[in-house]
């Protein structure tokens, strides 16, 4: 993707685009996702991490960003945090169904509440269930 996800968010915040315009790019964009890891580990593997969860608007949220530096600035000082890179669509399949997504960007954050992540996950599952043209 030639445009950073932060640039897309800036367009939404400036009223030049709708929040809905973020959905398709989110699914195909590779984000850094904050994870908690065991102190003894030097690097994160899929077997030894948990998503870092924050409370936002009374909902649990995973924290993602398009820049590791930006995430590091926001969560500096927490030695148990690391990050993995995950595509947005894959992330929706990895997180608990009752968890939303907080996207950190240069001027703050934007979030996809639990209800929205559930709708996006359902849309992905429905699209995956449809037979492709080759299968018909």
Short mmCIF file of C-alpha atoms in Angstrom, two decimals:
data_model
loop_
_atom_site.label_atom_id
_atom_site.label_comp_id
_atom_site.label_asym_id
_atom_site.label_seq_id
_atom_site.Cartn_x
_atom_site.Cartn_y
_atom_site.Cartn_z
CA UNK A 1 0.00 0.00 0.00
CA UNK A 2 1.55 3.29 -1.05
CA UNK A 3 -0.30 5.34 1.55
CA UNK A 4 0.27 4.80 5.25
CA UNK A 5 -2.73 3.83 7.31
CA UNK A 6 -2.10 6.96 9.40
CA UNK A 7 -2.62 9.07 6.26
CA UNK A 8 -5.98 7.35 5.70
CA UNK A 9 -6.98 8.07 9.31
CA UNK A 10 -5.97 11.71 8.87
CA UNK A 11 -8.34 11.95 5.88
CA UNK A 12 -11.18 10.58 8.03
CA UNK A 13 -10.37 12.94 10.92
CA UNK A 14 -10.27 15.89 8.47
CA UNK A 15 -13.73 14.98 7.15
CA UNK A 16 -12.35 14.12 3.70
CA UNK A 17 -13.39 10.48 4.01
CA UNK A 18 -15.69 8.27 6.10
CA UNK A 19 -14.72 5.79 8.79
CA UNK A 20 -16.15 3.08 6.55
CA UNK A 21 -13.43 3.90 3.99
CA UNK A 22 -10.90 2.45 6.45
CA UNK A 23 -12.41 -1.03 6.56
CA UNK A 24 -11.08 -2.56 3.33
CA UNK A 25 -7.58 -1.06 3.71
CA UNK A 26 -7.51 -2.24 7.35
CA UNK A 27 -8.08 -5.85 6.30
CA UNK A 28 -5.16 -5.83 3.87
CA UNK A 29 -2.74 -3.62 5.80
CA UNK A 30 0.08 -5.12 7.87
CA UNK A 31 0.20 -3.60 11.34
CA UNK A 32 2.47 -3.82 14.31
CA UNK A 33 0.40 -5.34 17.12
CA UNK A 34 1.44 -4.97 20.75
CA UNK A 35 1.88 -8.24 22.59
CA UNK A 36 2.96 -9.20 26.08
CA UNK A 37 5.78 -11.68 26.28
CA UNK A 38 7.60 -13.71 28.86
CA UNK A 39 10.51 -11.81 30.44
CA UNK A 40 12.92 -14.65 29.71
CA UNK A 41 12.26 -14.60 25.95
CA UNK A 42 14.43 -12.57 23.60
CA UNK A 43 11.97 -12.68 20.72
CA UNK A 44 8.29 -13.35 20.25
CA UNK A 45 6.99 -16.56 18.78
CA UNK A 46 3.38 -17.50 18.23
CA UNK A 47 3.46 -19.87 21.19
CA UNK A 48 4.56 -17.43 23.88
CA UNK A 49 2.63 -14.20 23.62
CA UNK A 50 -0.69 -12.71 24.52
CA UNK A 51 -2.16 -9.67 22.85
CA UNK A 52 -1.71 -6.55 24.95
CA UNK A 53 -5.23 -5.44 25.88
CA UNK A 54 -6.29 -1.98 27.05
CA UNK A 55 -9.69 -0.73 28.16
CA UNK A 56 -11.15 1.99 25.95
CA UNK A 57 -14.74 3.20 26.06
CA UNK A 58 -15.46 0.35 28.49
CA UNK A 59 -14.33 -2.26 25.95
CA UNK A 60 -11.20 -4.39 25.70
CA UNK A 61 -9.01 -3.43 22.73
CA UNK A 62 -5.84 -4.76 21.13
CA UNK A 63 -3.38 -2.02 20.22
CA UNK A 64 -2.01 -1.71 16.69
CA UNK A 65 -0.11 0.88 14.69
CA UNK A 66 1.52 1.28 11.30
CA UNK A 67 4.80 2.32 12.95
CA UNK A 68 6.71 0.46 15.64
CA UNK A 69 8.30 3.77 16.64
CA UNK A 70 4.88 5.28 17.29
CA UNK A 71 3.82 2.32 19.43
CA UNK A 72 7.12 2.52 21.28
CA UNK A 73 6.56 6.22 22.00
CA UNK A 74 3.11 5.56 23.43
CA UNK A 75 4.01 2.50 25.51
CA UNK A 76 7.64 3.27 26.39
CA UNK A 77 8.86 1.88 29.68
CA UNK A 78 6.94 -1.39 29.58
CA UNK A 79 9.66 -4.02 29.15
CA UNK A 80 7.16 -6.85 28.80
CA UNK A 81 5.74 -5.45 25.56
CA UNK A 82 6.89 -6.32 22.11
CA UNK A 83 5.14 -6.32 18.75
CA UNK A 84 4.36 -8.70 15.96
CA UNK A 85 3.36 -7.84 12.41
CA UNK A 86 -0.09 -9.04 11.39
CA UNK A 87 -2.46 -8.15 8.57
CA UNK A 88 -5.68 -6.56 9.83
CA UNK A 89 -7.87 -9.30 8.38
CA UNK A 90 -5.75 -12.00 10.03
CA UNK A 91 -5.81 -10.12 13.33
CA UNK A 92 -9.60 -10.22 13.40
CA UNK A 93 -9.40 -14.00 13.21
CA UNK A 94 -6.80 -14.18 15.98
CA UNK A 95 -8.37 -12.00 18.67
CA UNK A 96 -11.22 -12.94 20.97
CA UNK A 97 -14.62 -12.12 19.44
CA UNK A 98 -15.34 -9.66 22.24
CA UNK A 99 -12.23 -7.52 21.68
CA UNK A 100 -12.02 -4.34 19.61
CA UNK A 101 -9.05 -2.69 17.91
CA UNK A 102 -7.32 0.57 18.92
CA UNK A 103 -5.23 1.99 16.08
CA UNK A 104 -2.50 4.36 17.28
CA UNK A 105 -1.53 7.06 14.80
CA UNK A 106 0.54 10.23 14.90
CA UNK A 107 -2.22 12.42 16.33
CA UNK A 108 -3.86 10.03 18.76
CA UNK A 109 -5.93 6.95 18.09
CA UNK A 110 -9.03 5.69 16.40
CA UNK A 111 -10.83 2.56 17.43
CA UNK A 112 -13.01 -0.14 15.96
CA UNK A 113 -15.40 -1.12 18.77
CA UNK A 114 -16.21 -4.75 19.51
CA UNK A 115 -19.45 -4.63 17.50
CA UNK A 116 -17.58 -3.41 14.42
CA UNK A 117 -14.82 -6.01 14.69
CA UNK A 118 -17.53 -8.68 14.97
CA UNK A 119 -19.20 -7.34 11.80
CA UNK A 120 -15.90 -7.24 9.90
CA UNK A 121 -15.06 -10.79 11.05
CA UNK A 122 -18.51 -12.01 9.92
CA UNK A 123 -18.05 -10.34 6.52
CA UNK A 124 -14.67 -12.04 6.08
CA UNK A 125 -16.13 -15.41 7.04
CA UNK A 126 -19.06 -14.94 4.64
CA UNK A 127 -16.69 -14.00 1.81
CA UNK A 128 -14.50 -17.03 2.57
CA UNK A 129 -17.58 -19.30 2.51
CA UNK A 130 -18.69 -18.13 -0.95
CA UNK A 131 -17.53 -20.42 -3.75
CA UNK A 132 -15.04 -18.79 -6.07
CA UNK A 133 -15.64 -18.60 -9.84
CA UNK A 134 -13.20 -21.48 -10.29
CA UNK A 135 -15.21 -23.70 -7.94
CA UNK A 136 -18.53 -23.12 -9.66
#
